[in-house]
Coordinates of C-alpha atoms and ligand atoms in Angstrom, one line a residue:
M309 CA -0.1 0.2 0.1
D310 CA 1.8 3.0 -1.0
L311 CA 0.0 6.9 -0.2
K312 CA 3.2 8.5 -0.6
G313 CA 2.2 12.4 -1.6
K314 CA -1.6 11.6 -0.4
K315 CA -3.0 13.9 2.6
A316 CA -5.4 12.6 4.8
F317 CA -7.3 14.7 7.7
I318 CA -8.3 12.7 10.8
A319 CA -11.0 14.2 13.0
G320 CA -11.4 12.3 16.3
I321 CA -8.0 12.0 18.2
G322 CA -7.3 13.0 21.4
D323 CA -5.3 10.7 22.9
D324 CA -3.1 7.0 21.3
Q325 CA -5.9 4.6 22.3
G326 CA -8.6 4.9 20.3
Y327 CA -9.6 4.4 16.6
G328 CA -8.5 7.7 15.1
F329 CA -4.7 7.3 16.2
A330 CA -4.9 3.8 14.7
I331 CA -6.1 4.9 11.4
A332 CA -3.4 7.5 11.8
K333 CA -0.6 5.0 12.3
A334 CA -1.8 3.2 9.5
L335 CA -2.2 5.4 7.2
A336 CA 1.5 6.9 8.0
E337 CA 2.9 3.7 7.6
A338 CA 1.6 3.8 4.2
G339 CA 3.4 7.0 3.3
C340 CA 0.4 9.8 3.9
E341 CA 0.7 13.1 5.6
I342 CA -1.1 13.2 8.3
Y343 CA -3.3 16.4 9.4
I344 CA -5.4 16.0 12.7
G345 CA -8.5 17.4 14.5
T346 CA -8.8 17.3 18.1
W347 CA -11.5 17.8 19.9
A348 CA -10.7 21.3 21.5
P349 CA -10.9 20.4 25.1
L350 CA -8.5 18.4 24.5
I351 CA -6.1 20.4 22.9
N352 CA -3.7 21.3 25.8
I353 CA -3.2 17.9 27.2
F354 CA -3.0 16.3 23.6
T355 CA 0.1 18.5 21.9
S356 CA 1.7 18.3 25.8
S357 CA 1.4 14.5 26.1
W358 CA 3.0 14.7 22.3
S359 CA 5.7 16.9 23.0
A360 CA 6.4 15.3 26.5
G361 CA 7.2 11.7 24.6
K362 CA 3.9 10.1 26.0
F363 CA 3.1 8.8 22.9
D364 CA 6.2 7.9 21.7
K365 CA 6.0 3.9 22.0
S366 CA 2.6 4.2 19.8
R367 CA 3.9 6.3 17.4
S368 CA 7.1 4.1 16.3
L369 CA 7.0 3.2 12.8
S370 CA 7.8 -0.1 10.9
N371 CA 11.1 1.6 9.7
G372 CA 12.0 2.7 13.1
S373 CA 10.9 6.2 12.8
L374 CA 8.1 7.9 14.8
M375 CA 4.7 8.9 13.1
D376 CA 4.2 12.8 12.8
Y377 CA 1.8 15.2 12.1
C378 CA 2.2 17.8 9.9
K379 CA -0.7 20.4 11.7
L380 CA -3.4 19.9 14.2
Y381 CA -6.5 21.7 14.3
P382 CA -8.6 22.2 17.4
I383 CA -12.0 21.4 16.2
D384 CA -15.8 20.7 17.9
A385 CA -18.1 18.8 15.5
S386 CA -21.1 19.8 17.2
F387 CA -20.6 23.2 15.8
D388 CA -20.6 24.2 11.8
T389 CA -20.4 28.0 12.0
P390 CA -19.2 30.4 14.6
E391 CA -22.9 31.5 15.1
D392 CA -23.4 28.4 16.3
V393 CA -21.1 28.2 19.4
P394 CA -23.0 29.1 22.5
V395 CA -21.8 31.8 24.7
H396 CA -21.3 29.5 27.9
I397 CA -19.1 27.5 25.3
K398 CA -17.0 30.5 23.9
E399 CA -16.5 31.8 27.6
N400 CA -15.1 28.1 28.8
K401 CA -11.8 28.3 29.8
R402 CA -10.7 25.4 27.3
Y403 CA -12.1 27.3 24.2
K404 CA -12.0 30.8 25.4
K405 CA -8.3 31.0 23.9
L406 CA -8.9 29.2 20.9
D407 CA -10.9 30.5 17.8
G408 CA -11.8 28.6 14.2
Y409 CA -12.8 25.4 15.7
T410 CA -16.2 24.6 14.0
L411 CA -16.4 22.4 11.2
S412 CA -16.9 25.4 8.4
E413 CA -13.7 27.5 9.8
V414 CA -11.4 24.3 10.1
A415 CA -12.3 23.5 6.4
L416 CA -11.3 26.6 5.5
K417 CA -8.0 26.7 7.3
L418 CA -6.7 23.4 6.0
S419 CA -8.0 24.6 2.5
N420 CA -6.0 27.6 2.9
D421 CA -2.9 25.6 4.4
I422 CA -2.6 22.8 2.2
G423 CA -5.5 23.3 -0.4
N424 CA -6.6 19.4 -1.2
I425 CA -7.0 16.4 0.7
D426 CA -7.2 13.0 -0.1
I427 CA -8.6 11.5 2.6
L428 CA -10.9 12.4 5.3
V429 CA -11.6 10.2 8.7
H430 CA -14.6 11.0 11.1
S431 CA -13.6 8.8 14.2
L432 CA -15.3 10.9 17.0
A433 CA -18.6 10.4 18.8
N434 CA -20.7 12.1 21.6
G435 CA -23.8 11.1 23.7
P436 CA -24.3 12.4 26.9
E437 CA -26.9 10.4 28.0
V438 CA -25.1 7.3 26.7
K439 CA -25.3 5.3 30.0
K440 CA -29.2 5.6 29.9
P441 CA -31.3 3.3 28.7
L442 CA -33.3 4.7 25.5
L443 CA -36.7 4.8 27.4
E444 CA -34.8 7.2 29.7
T445 CA -33.0 9.5 27.8
S446 CA -34.1 12.7 27.2
R447 CA -34.9 14.7 23.9
S448 CA -31.9 17.1 24.3
G449 CA -29.9 13.8 25.0
Y450 CA -30.9 12.2 22.2
L451 CA -30.5 15.1 20.0
S452 CA -26.8 15.7 21.1
A453 CA -25.8 12.1 20.6
I454 CA -27.3 12.8 17.0
S455 CA -26.0 16.0 16.5
S456 CA -22.4 15.1 17.4
S457 CA -22.0 11.6 16.1
A458 CA -23.9 11.5 13.0
Y459 CA -25.0 14.9 11.5
S460 CA -21.1 15.7 12.4
F461 CA -20.3 13.4 9.4
V462 CA -23.1 15.2 6.8
S463 CA -21.4 18.4 7.6
M464 CA -17.9 16.9 7.6
M465 CA -18.8 15.6 4.0
K466 CA -20.4 19.3 3.2
Y467 CA -17.3 21.4 4.4
F468 CA -14.2 19.0 3.5
G469 CA -15.6 16.9 0.8
P470 CA -15.2 20.1 -1.7
L471 CA -11.3 19.8 -0.3
L472 CA -10.9 16.4 -1.4
T473 CA -9.4 15.4 -4.9
A474 CA -11.6 13.2 -7.3
G475 CA -11.0 9.4 -6.5
G476 CA -10.1 10.5 -3.0
A477 CA -12.1 8.8 -0.3
A478 CA -14.2 9.5 3.3
L479 CA -14.4 6.9 6.6
N480 CA -16.3 7.0 9.2
L481 CA -16.8 4.4 12.7
T482 CA -19.6 2.9 13.5
Y483 CA -21.2 0.2 15.7
L484 CA -23.3 -2.9 15.7
A485 CA -25.5 -1.2 18.0
S486 CA -26.7 0.7 14.9
T487 CA -28.7 -3.0 13.4
R488 CA -28.6 -4.9 16.7
A489 CA -29.5 -4.1 20.3
I490 CA -27.1 -4.0 22.5
P491 CA -28.5 -2.9 26.0
G492 CA -26.0 -0.5 27.9
Y493 CA -25.2 1.9 24.6
G494 CA -27.7 4.0 25.3
G495 CA -28.7 8.0 25.3
G496 CA -29.4 7.4 21.4
M497 CA -26.0 6.6 20.4
S498 CA -27.2 3.0 18.8
S499 CA -29.9 5.8 16.9
A500 CA -26.8 7.8 15.9
K501 CA -24.7 5.0 14.6
A502 CA -28.2 4.0 12.6
A503 CA -28.3 7.2 10.8
L504 CA -24.8 7.6 10.5
E505 CA -24.7 4.5 8.2
S506 CA -27.9 5.3 6.6
D507 CA -26.5 8.6 5.7
T508 CA -23.1 6.7 4.6
R509 CA -25.1 5.1 1.7
T510 CA -26.9 8.9 0.9
L511 CA -23.4 10.5 0.9
A512 CA -21.8 8.0 -1.0
F513 CA -24.0 8.8 -4.0
E514 CA -24.3 12.5 -3.8
A515 CA -20.3 12.9 -3.0
G516 CA -19.6 10.1 -5.7
R517 CA -21.6 11.9 -8.4
K518 CA -20.9 15.8 -7.2
W519 CA -16.7 15.0 -6.9
G520 CA -16.1 11.6 -7.6
V521 CA -15.5 10.8 -3.8
R522 CA -16.1 7.1 -1.7
V523 CA -17.6 7.3 1.3
N524 CA -17.5 4.1 3.5
A525 CA -18.3 2.9 7.0
I526 CA -16.2 0.5 9.4
S527 CA -18.4 -1.4 12.3
A528 CA -15.5 -2.1 14.8
G529 CA -16.0 -4.2 17.4
A530 CA -14.8 -3.7 20.9
L531 CA -11.8 -1.5 22.1
G532 CA -10.8 -0.1 25.5
S533 CA -10.7 3.8 24.2
R534 CA -11.2 6.7 26.2
A535 CA -14.7 6.9 24.7
A536 CA -15.7 3.2 25.4
K537 CA -14.5 3.6 28.8
A538 CA -16.1 6.3 29.7
I539 CA -19.4 4.1 28.5
G540 CA -18.5 1.9 31.2
F541 CA -18.9 -2.1 30.0
I542 CA -16.5 -1.9 27.3
D543 CA -14.2 -4.6 29.6
S544 CA -17.0 -6.6 29.6
M545 CA -17.6 -6.5 25.8
I546 CA -14.2 -7.1 25.2
E547 CA -14.4 -10.7 26.8
Y548 CA -17.9 -11.6 25.3
A549 CA -16.2 -10.8 21.9
H550 CA -13.7 -12.9 22.9
N551 CA -15.9 -15.3 24.0
N552 CA -18.2 -15.5 21.6
A553 CA -17.0 -13.8 18.2
P554 CA -15.8 -16.5 15.4
L555 CA -12.6 -15.7 16.1
S556 CA -11.2 -16.4 19.6
K557 CA -8.5 -13.5 19.6
P558 CA -7.9 -10.0 21.1
L559 CA -9.2 -7.0 18.5
E560 CA -5.9 -5.1 17.7
S561 CA -7.0 -1.2 16.9
M562 CA -4.0 -1.5 14.0
E563 CA -6.4 -4.3 12.4
I564 CA -9.1 -1.5 12.1
G565 CA -6.3 1.1 10.7
R566 CA -5.0 -1.3 8.5
A567 CA -8.8 -2.3 6.9
A568 CA -9.4 1.7 6.9
T569 CA -5.9 2.2 4.8
F570 CA -7.4 -0.3 2.3
L571 CA -10.7 1.5 2.2
L572 CA -8.9 4.8 1.7
S573 CA -6.7 3.7 -1.1
N574 CA -7.3 2.9 -4.4
W575 CA -7.0 -0.4 -4.2
A576 CA -10.9 0.2 -2.8
S577 CA -11.3 2.2 -6.0
A578 CA -14.6 0.8 -6.5
I579 CA -16.0 0.6 -3.1
T580 CA -18.2 3.1 -1.6
G581 CA -21.7 3.3 0.2
T582 CA -20.3 0.2 2.5
T583 CA -20.1 -0.5 6.4
L584 CA -17.1 -2.9 6.7
Y585 CA -17.3 -4.9 9.7
V586 CA -13.9 -5.5 11.4
D587 CA -14.7 -7.1 14.6
N588 CA -13.7 -10.5 14.3
G589 CA -16.7 -11.9 13.2
M590 CA -19.0 -11.0 15.7
H591 CA -21.8 -9.3 13.7
A592 CA -22.1 -12.9 12.3
M593 CA -23.2 -14.3 15.5
G594 CA -27.1 -15.0 16.3
V595 CA -26.3 -16.7 19.8
A596 CA -23.9 -16.1 22.6
V597 CA -22.4 -19.4 22.6
D598 CA -21.2 -18.9 26.3
S599 CA -24.9 -18.1 27.6
P600 CA -25.8 -20.0 30.8
S601 CA -28.9 -20.9 29.1
L602 CA -27.0 -23.3 26.3
S603 CA -24.8 -24.9 29.3
T604 CA -26.5 -28.1 30.1
Q605 CA -25.0 -31.2 27.9
E606 CA -28.5 -31.6 25.7
D607 CA -28.2 -27.7 25.1
K608 CA -24.4 -27.5 24.5
I609 CA -23.3 -25.7 20.9
L610 CA -21.1 -27.7 18.6
V611 CA -18.0 -25.4 19.1
P612 CA -15.5 -27.1 16.8
T613 CA -12.0 -27.8 18.9
S614 CA -8.9 -27.2 17.3
Ligands
NAD1171 P1 -11.6 7.6 21.2 O1 -12.0 8.5 23.0 O2 -10.4 7.7 20.8 O3 -12.6 8.8 20.0 C1 -13.0 9.9 20.4 C2 -13.1 11.4 20.0 O4 -14.0 11.7 19.7 C3 -12.3 11.8 21.1 O5 -10.8 12.2 21.2 C4 -12.8 12.9 21.1 O6 -12.6 13.9 22.1 C5 -13.9 13.0 20.2 N1 -14.7 14.2 20.3 C6 -15.9 14.0 21.1 N2 -16.8 15.0 20.9 C7 -16.3 15.5 19.7 C8 -17.0 17.3 19.0 N3 -18.1 17.7 19.3 N4 -16.1 17.3 18.1 C9 -14.7 16.6 18.0 N5 -14.4 15.7 18.6 C10 -15.0 15.0 19.5 O7 -12.9 6.5 21.1 P2 -13.1 5.6 20.4 O8 -13.6 4.5 20.9 O9 -11.7 5.3 19.2 O10 -13.8 6.6 19.5 C11 -13.8 6.4 17.5 C12 -15.3 6.1 16.8 O11 -14.9 4.8 16.8 C13 -16.1 6.6 17.4 O12 -17.3 7.0 16.6 C14 -17.1 5.8 18.4 O13 -18.5 5.2 18.1 C15 -16.1 4.2 17.3 N6 -16.0 3.2 17.9 C16 -15.7 2.4 18.8 C17 -15.7 1.6 19.4 C18 -15.1 1.3 21.0 O14 -15.3 0.2 21.0 N7 -14.5 1.8 21.4 C19 -16.4 0.4 18.6 C20 -17.1 1.2 17.1 C21 -17.2 2.5 17.1

Protein backbone atom coordinates (compact mmCIF):
# COMPACT_ATOMS: atom_id res chain seq x y z
CA MET A 1 0.00 0.00 0.00
CA ASP A 2 1.72 3.20 -1.14
CA LEU A 3 0.07 6.47 -0.11
CA LYS A 4 3.14 8.66 -0.54
CA GLY A 5 2.14 12.20 -1.47
CA LYS A 6 -1.43 11.70 -0.20
CA LYS A 7 -2.83 13.97 2.49
CA ALA A 8 -5.25 12.77 5.18
CA PHE A 9 -7.30 14.77 7.66
CA ILE A 10 -8.36 12.67 10.65
CA ALA A 11 -10.84 14.15 13.10
CA GLY A 12 -11.17 12.56 16.55
CA ILE A 13 -7.67 11.91 17.89
CA GLY A 14 -7.38 12.80 21.58
CA ASP A 15 -4.78 10.23 22.70
CA ASP A 16 -3.02 7.11 21.42
CA GLN A 17 -5.68 4.61 22.54
CA GLY A 18 -8.50 5.04 20.03
CA TYR A 19 -9.32 4.11 16.47
CA GLY A 20 -8.45 7.57 15.07
CA PHE A 21 -4.86 7.24 16.24
CA ALA A 22 -4.57 3.70 14.83
CA ILE A 23 -5.95 4.83 11.46
CA ALA A 24 -3.49 7.76 11.40
CA LYS A 25 -0.65 5.39 12.19
CA ALA A 26 -1.64 2.88 9.51
CA LEU A 27 -1.96 5.70 6.96
CA ALA A 28 1.45 7.06 8.03
CA GLU A 29 2.93 3.56 7.60
CA ALA A 30 1.72 3.77 4.00
CA GLY A 31 3.51 7.12 3.57
CA CYS A 32 0.49 9.43 3.89
CA GLU A 33 0.84 12.96 5.31
CA ILE A 34 -1.24 13.31 8.47
CA TYR A 35 -3.35 16.31 9.53
CA ILE A 36 -5.20 15.94 12.82
CA GLY A 37 -8.41 17.42 14.23
CA THR A 38 -8.47 17.18 18.03
CA TRP A 39 -11.54 18.03 20.12
CA ALA A 40 -10.93 21.62 21.27
CA PRO A 41 -11.08 20.94 25.04
CA LEU A 42 -8.34 18.28 24.69
CA ILE A 43 -5.85 20.36 22.71
CA ASN A 44 -3.55 21.22 25.62
CA ILE A 45 -3.41 17.77 27.16
CA PHE A 46 -2.96 16.12 23.76
CA THR A 47 -0.18 18.40 22.48
CA SER A 48 1.67 18.43 25.81
CA SER A 49 1.48 14.63 26.09
CA TRP A 50 2.73 14.34 22.49
CA SER A 51 5.66 16.73 23.15
CA ALA A 52 6.52 14.99 26.43
CA GLY A 53 6.94 11.73 24.53
CA LYS A 54 3.98 9.96 26.18
CA PHE A 55 2.81 8.59 22.83
CA ASP A 56 6.26 7.72 21.47
CA LYS A 57 5.85 3.97 21.91
CA SER A 58 2.53 4.00 20.05
CA ARG A 59 3.93 6.33 17.40
CA SER A 60 6.75 4.02 16.35
CA LEU A 61 6.56 2.91 12.72
CA SER A 62 8.00 -0.24 11.18
CA ASN A 63 10.86 1.73 9.54
CA GLY A 64 12.06 2.84 12.99
CA SER A 65 10.78 6.42 12.73
CA LEU A 66 7.99 8.01 14.77
CA MET A 67 4.67 8.91 13.21
CA ASP A 68 4.35 12.68 13.01
CA TYR A 69 1.61 15.03 11.99
CA CYS A 70 2.01 18.03 9.69
CA LYS A 71 -0.51 20.19 11.55
CA LEU A 72 -3.11 19.87 14.28
CA TYR A 73 -6.37 21.80 14.37
CA PRO A 74 -8.70 22.26 17.36
CA ILE A 75 -12.13 21.13 16.26
CA ASP A 76 -15.61 20.81 17.68
CA ALA A 77 -17.77 18.76 15.37
CA SER A 78 -20.97 19.80 17.17
CA PHE A 79 -20.77 23.24 15.54
CA ASP A 80 -20.83 24.15 11.86
CA THR A 81 -20.20 27.92 12.00
CA PRO A 82 -19.09 30.44 14.69
CA GLU A 83 -22.71 31.62 15.02
CA ASP A 84 -23.67 28.13 16.26
CA VAL A 85 -21.38 28.25 19.29
CA PRO A 86 -23.30 29.13 22.48
CA VAL A 87 -21.86 31.83 24.73
CA HIS A 88 -21.16 29.43 27.60
CA ILE A 89 -18.93 27.36 25.29
CA LYS A 90 -17.17 30.42 23.84
CA GLU A 91 -16.47 31.59 27.40
CA ASN A 92 -15.46 28.18 28.73
CA LYS A 93 -11.82 28.28 29.81
CA ARG A 94 -10.88 25.36 27.54
CA TYR A 95 -12.31 27.15 24.47
CA LYS A 96 -11.67 30.80 25.26
CA LYS A 97 -8.14 31.02 23.87
CA LEU A 98 -9.04 29.05 20.76
CA ASP A 99 -10.73 30.23 17.64
CA GLY A 100 -11.81 28.73 14.36
CA TYR A 101 -12.77 25.31 15.75
CA THR A 102 -16.18 24.94 14.05
CA LEU A 103 -16.32 22.60 11.06
CA SER A 104 -16.62 25.30 8.38
CA GLU A 105 -13.68 27.21 9.90
CA VAL A 106 -11.41 24.17 10.18
CA ALA A 107 -12.17 23.26 6.56
CA LEU A 108 -11.27 26.81 5.50
CA LYS A 109 -8.02 26.74 7.48
CA LEU A 110 -7.08 23.38 5.96
CA SER A 111 -7.90 24.67 2.51
CA ASN A 112 -5.76 27.79 3.05
CA ASP A 113 -2.90 25.69 4.47
CA ILE A 114 -2.73 22.84 1.96
CA GLY A 115 -5.46 23.25 -0.64
CA ASN A 116 -6.71 19.73 -1.21
CA ILE A 117 -6.82 16.52 0.76
CA ASP A 118 -7.16 12.93 -0.46
CA ILE A 119 -8.55 11.30 2.67
CA LEU A 120 -11.07 12.36 5.30
CA VAL A 121 -11.66 10.37 8.50
CA HIS A 122 -14.41 10.93 11.07
CA SER A 123 -13.49 8.99 14.21
CA LEU A 124 -15.53 10.74 16.86
CA ALA A 125 -18.72 10.35 18.83
CA ASN A 126 -20.33 11.79 21.92
CA GLY A 127 -23.58 10.99 23.70
CA PRO A 128 -24.05 12.78 27.04
CA GLU A 129 -26.66 10.26 28.18
CA VAL A 130 -25.00 7.13 26.76
CA LYS A 131 -25.35 5.33 30.08
CA LYS A 132 -29.14 5.77 30.13
CA PRO A 133 -31.52 3.27 28.50
CA LEU A 134 -33.28 4.75 25.47
CA LEU A 135 -36.55 4.79 27.42
CA GLU A 136 -34.94 7.13 29.96
CA THR A 137 -33.10 9.34 27.47
CA SER A 138 -34.15 12.99 27.29
CA ARG A 139 -34.94 14.70 24.00
CA SER A 140 -31.90 16.95 24.38
CA GLY A 141 -29.59 14.02 25.20
CA TYR A 142 -30.84 12.11 22.16
CA LEU A 143 -30.49 15.09 19.82
CA SER A 144 -27.05 15.85 21.19
CA ALA A 145 -25.89 12.28 20.47
CA ILE A 146 -27.24 12.53 16.91
CA SER A 147 -25.70 15.97 16.44
CA SER A 148 -22.19 15.13 17.65
CA SER A 149 -22.01 11.56 16.37
CA ALA A 150 -23.99 11.51 13.11
CA TYR A 151 -24.78 14.98 11.74
CA SER A 152 -21.12 15.86 12.40
CA PHE A 153 -20.22 13.51 9.53
CA VAL A 154 -22.80 15.05 7.21
CA SER A 155 -21.40 18.46 8.04
CA MET A 156 -17.82 17.29 7.56
CA MET A 157 -18.73 16.02 4.12
CA LYS A 158 -20.41 19.32 3.35
CA TYR A 159 -17.42 21.46 4.32
CA PHE A 160 -14.44 19.15 3.70
CA GLY A 161 -15.92 17.32 0.68
CA PRO A 162 -14.99 20.15 -1.73
CA LEU A 163 -11.35 19.79 -0.57
CA LEU A 164 -11.25 16.09 -1.46
CA THR A 165 -9.56 15.29 -4.74
CA ALA A 166 -11.49 13.21 -7.29
CA GLY A 167 -10.79 9.59 -6.40
CA GLY A 168 -10.42 10.59 -2.76
CA ALA A 169 -12.25 8.86 0.07
CA ALA A 170 -14.00 9.50 3.37
CA LEU A 171 -14.57 7.09 6.24
CA ASN A 172 -16.43 7.00 9.53
CA LEU A 173 -16.51 4.58 12.45
CA THR A 174 -19.74 2.90 13.46
CA TYR A 175 -20.86 0.14 15.81
CA LEU A 176 -23.06 -2.97 15.73
CA ALA A 177 -25.65 -1.27 17.99
CA SER A 178 -26.95 0.42 14.81
CA THR A 179 -28.57 -2.81 13.65
CA ARG A 180 -28.74 -4.97 16.80
CA ALA A 181 -29.96 -4.14 20.31
CA ILE A 182 -26.95 -3.75 22.59
CA PRO A 183 -28.23 -2.99 26.10
CA GLY A 184 -25.93 -0.46 27.78
CA TYR A 185 -25.20 1.51 24.60
CA GLY A 186 -27.91 4.05 25.29
CA GLY A 187 -28.67 7.74 25.20
CA GLY A 188 -29.56 7.65 21.50
CA MET A 189 -26.08 6.45 20.52
CA SER A 190 -27.52 3.37 18.80
CA SER A 191 -29.83 5.70 16.86
CA ALA A 192 -26.88 7.94 15.97
CA LYS A 193 -24.93 4.99 14.58
CA ALA A 194 -27.99 3.87 12.56
CA ALA A 195 -28.22 7.40 11.13
CA LEU A 196 -24.49 7.44 10.43
CA GLU A 197 -24.68 4.21 8.42
CA SER A 198 -27.71 5.39 6.47
CA ASP A 199 -26.02 8.72 5.78
CA THR A 200 -22.93 6.83 4.58
CA ARG A 201 -25.02 5.33 1.77
CA THR A 202 -26.74 8.58 0.82
CA LEU A 203 -23.51 10.59 1.01
CA ALA A 204 -21.73 7.96 -1.06
CA PHE A 205 -24.23 8.66 -3.85
CA GLU A 206 -24.16 12.45 -3.49
CA ALA A 207 -20.38 12.80 -3.01
CA GLY A 208 -19.71 10.22 -5.71
CA ARG A 209 -21.75 12.16 -8.25
CA LYS A 210 -20.62 15.60 -7.10
CA TRP A 211 -16.89 15.10 -6.51
CA GLY A 212 -16.04 11.53 -7.56
CA VAL A 213 -15.35 10.74 -3.91
CA ARG A 214 -16.02 7.45 -2.08
CA VAL A 215 -17.71 7.26 1.34
CA ASN A 216 -17.58 4.19 3.59
CA ALA A 217 -17.99 3.14 7.22
CA ILE A 218 -16.14 0.62 9.34
CA SER A 219 -18.22 -1.11 11.99
CA ALA A 220 -15.53 -1.80 14.55
CA GLY A 221 -15.54 -4.30 17.40
CA ALA A 222 -15.15 -3.36 21.04
CA LEU A 223 -11.94 -1.54 22.01
CA GLY A 224 -11.01 -0.07 25.39
CA SER A 225 -10.56 3.50 24.13
CA ARG A 226 -11.06 6.56 26.32
CA ALA A 227 -14.55 7.13 24.87
CA ALA A 228 -15.53 3.49 25.32
CA LYS A 229 -14.26 3.40 28.91
CA ALA A 230 -16.50 6.36 29.69
CA ILE A 231 -19.50 4.22 28.72
CA GLY A 232 -18.55 1.80 31.46
CA PHE A 233 -19.01 -1.82 30.33
CA ILE A 234 -16.35 -2.03 27.64
CA ASP A 235 -14.22 -4.65 29.42
CA SER A 236 -17.25 -6.96 29.57
CA MET A 237 -17.94 -6.35 25.87
CA ILE A 238 -14.35 -7.21 24.99
CA GLU A 239 -14.58 -10.41 27.04
CA TYR A 240 -17.98 -11.21 25.49
CA ALA A 241 -16.53 -10.84 21.97
CA HIS A 242 -13.56 -13.01 22.90
CA ASN A 243 -15.89 -15.77 24.14
CA ASN A 244 -18.44 -15.57 21.35
CA ALA A 245 -16.93 -14.20 18.11
CA PRO A 246 -15.81 -16.55 15.32
CA LEU A 247 -12.23 -15.38 15.87
CA SER A 248 -11.46 -15.82 19.56
CA LYS A 249 -8.52 -13.44 19.72
CA PRO A 250 -7.94 -9.88 20.90
CA LEU A 251 -9.04 -7.17 18.45
CA GLU A 252 -6.13 -4.79 17.85
CA SER A 253 -6.85 -1.18 16.91
CA MET A 254 -4.29 -1.50 14.09
CA GLU A 255 -6.52 -4.15 12.47
CA ILE A 256 -9.09 -1.40 12.07
CA GLY A 257 -6.28 0.98 11.01
CA ARG A 258 -5.16 -1.34 8.22
CA ALA A 259 -8.73 -2.05 7.01
CA ALA A 260 -9.31 1.71 6.97
CA THR A 261 -6.13 2.25 4.95
CA PHE A 262 -7.37 -0.26 2.39
CA LEU A 263 -10.79 1.41 2.13
CA LEU A 264 -9.15 4.84 1.83
CA SER A 265 -6.71 3.73 -0.86
CA ASN A 266 -7.15 3.13 -4.58
CA TRP A 267 -7.20 -0.61 -3.87
CA ALA A 268 -10.84 0.02 -2.88
CA SER A 269 -11.58 2.22 -5.91
CA ALA A 270 -14.96 0.55 -6.59
CA ILE A 271 -16.08 0.32 -2.96
CA THR A 272 -18.40 3.05 -1.73
CA GLY A 273 -21.53 3.30 0.41
CA THR A 274 -20.58 0.21 2.38
CA THR A 275 -20.25 -0.66 6.06
CA LEU A 276 -17.35 -3.04 6.54
CA TYR A 277 -17.35 -5.07 9.75
CA VAL A 278 -13.92 -5.31 11.37
CA ASP A 279 -14.84 -7.09 14.57
CA ASN A 280 -13.39 -10.63 14.55
CA GLY A 281 -16.71 -11.63 12.96
CA MET A 282 -18.85 -10.80 16.02
CA HIS A 283 -21.63 -9.37 13.84
CA ALA A 284 -22.16 -12.73 12.13
CA MET A 285 -23.25 -14.52 15.31
CA GLY A 286 -26.89 -15.18 16.17
CA VAL A 287 -26.38 -16.75 19.61
CA ALA A 288 -23.95 -16.25 22.46
CA VAL A 289 -22.17 -19.59 22.66
CA ASP A 290 -21.18 -18.95 26.28
CA SER A 291 -24.76 -18.27 27.41
CA PRO A 292 -25.71 -20.05 30.66
CA SER A 293 -29.00 -20.95 28.91
CA LEU A 294 -26.99 -23.27 26.68
CA SER A 295 -25.01 -24.84 29.49
CA THR A 296 -26.79 -28.17 29.89
CA GLN A 297 -25.26 -31.14 28.11
CA GLU A 298 -28.16 -31.51 25.60
CA ASP A 299 -28.15 -27.80 24.74
CA LYS A 300 -24.39 -27.42 24.40
CA ILE A 301 -23.55 -25.68 21.15
CA LEU A 302 -21.09 -27.47 18.92
CA VAL A 303 -17.87 -25.50 19.08
CA PRO A 304 -15.19 -27.00 16.86
CA THR A 305 -11.98 -27.73 18.74
CA SER A 306 -8.50 -27.31 17.37
P1 LIG B 1 -11.64 7.87 21.19
O1 LIG B 1 -11.84 8.42 22.56
O2 LIG B 1 -10.25 7.57 20.76
O3 LIG B 1 -12.25 8.81 20.08
C1 LIG B 1 -13.40 9.61 20.23
C2 LIG B 1 -12.94 11.02 19.98
O4 LIG B 1 -14.07 11.85 19.76
C3 LIG B 1 -12.19 11.61 21.18
O5 LIG B 1 -10.90 12.02 20.78
C4 LIG B 1 -13.04 12.81 21.54
O6 LIG B 1 -12.27 13.89 22.00
C5 LIG B 1 -13.70 13.12 20.21
N1 LIG B 1 -14.89 13.97 20.30
C6 LIG B 1 -15.96 13.86 21.12
N2 LIG B 1 -16.84 14.84 20.88
C7 LIG B 1 -16.31 15.61 19.88
C8 LIG B 1 -16.72 16.78 19.21
N3 LIG B 1 -17.88 17.38 19.50
N4 LIG B 1 -15.91 17.28 18.26
C9 LIG B 1 -14.73 16.70 17.94
N5 LIG B 1 -14.29 15.59 18.55
C10 LIG B 1 -15.06 15.05 19.51
O7 LIG B 1 -12.57 6.57 21.14
P2 LIG B 1 -12.89 5.52 19.99
O8 LIG B 1 -13.65 4.45 20.69
O9 LIG B 1 -11.69 5.17 19.22
O10 LIG B 1 -13.93 6.29 19.07
C11 LIG B 1 -13.70 6.62 17.71
C12 LIG B 1 -14.89 6.18 16.88
O11 LIG B 1 -14.96 4.75 16.89
C13 LIG B 1 -16.24 6.68 17.42
O12 LIG B 1 -17.08 7.01 16.34
C14 LIG B 1 -16.78 5.45 18.13
O13 LIG B 1 -18.18 5.44 18.25
C15 LIG B 1 -16.29 4.39 17.17
N6 LIG B 1 -16.33 3.01 17.69
C16 LIG B 1 -15.71 2.69 18.85
C17 LIG B 1 -15.78 1.39 19.34
C18 LIG B 1 -15.10 1.00 20.63
O14 LIG B 1 -15.40 -0.09 21.17
N7 LIG B 1 -14.17 1.79 21.15
C19 LIG B 1 -16.49 0.40 18.62
C20 LIG B 1 -17.11 0.77 17.41
C21 LIG B 1 -17.03 2.09 16.96
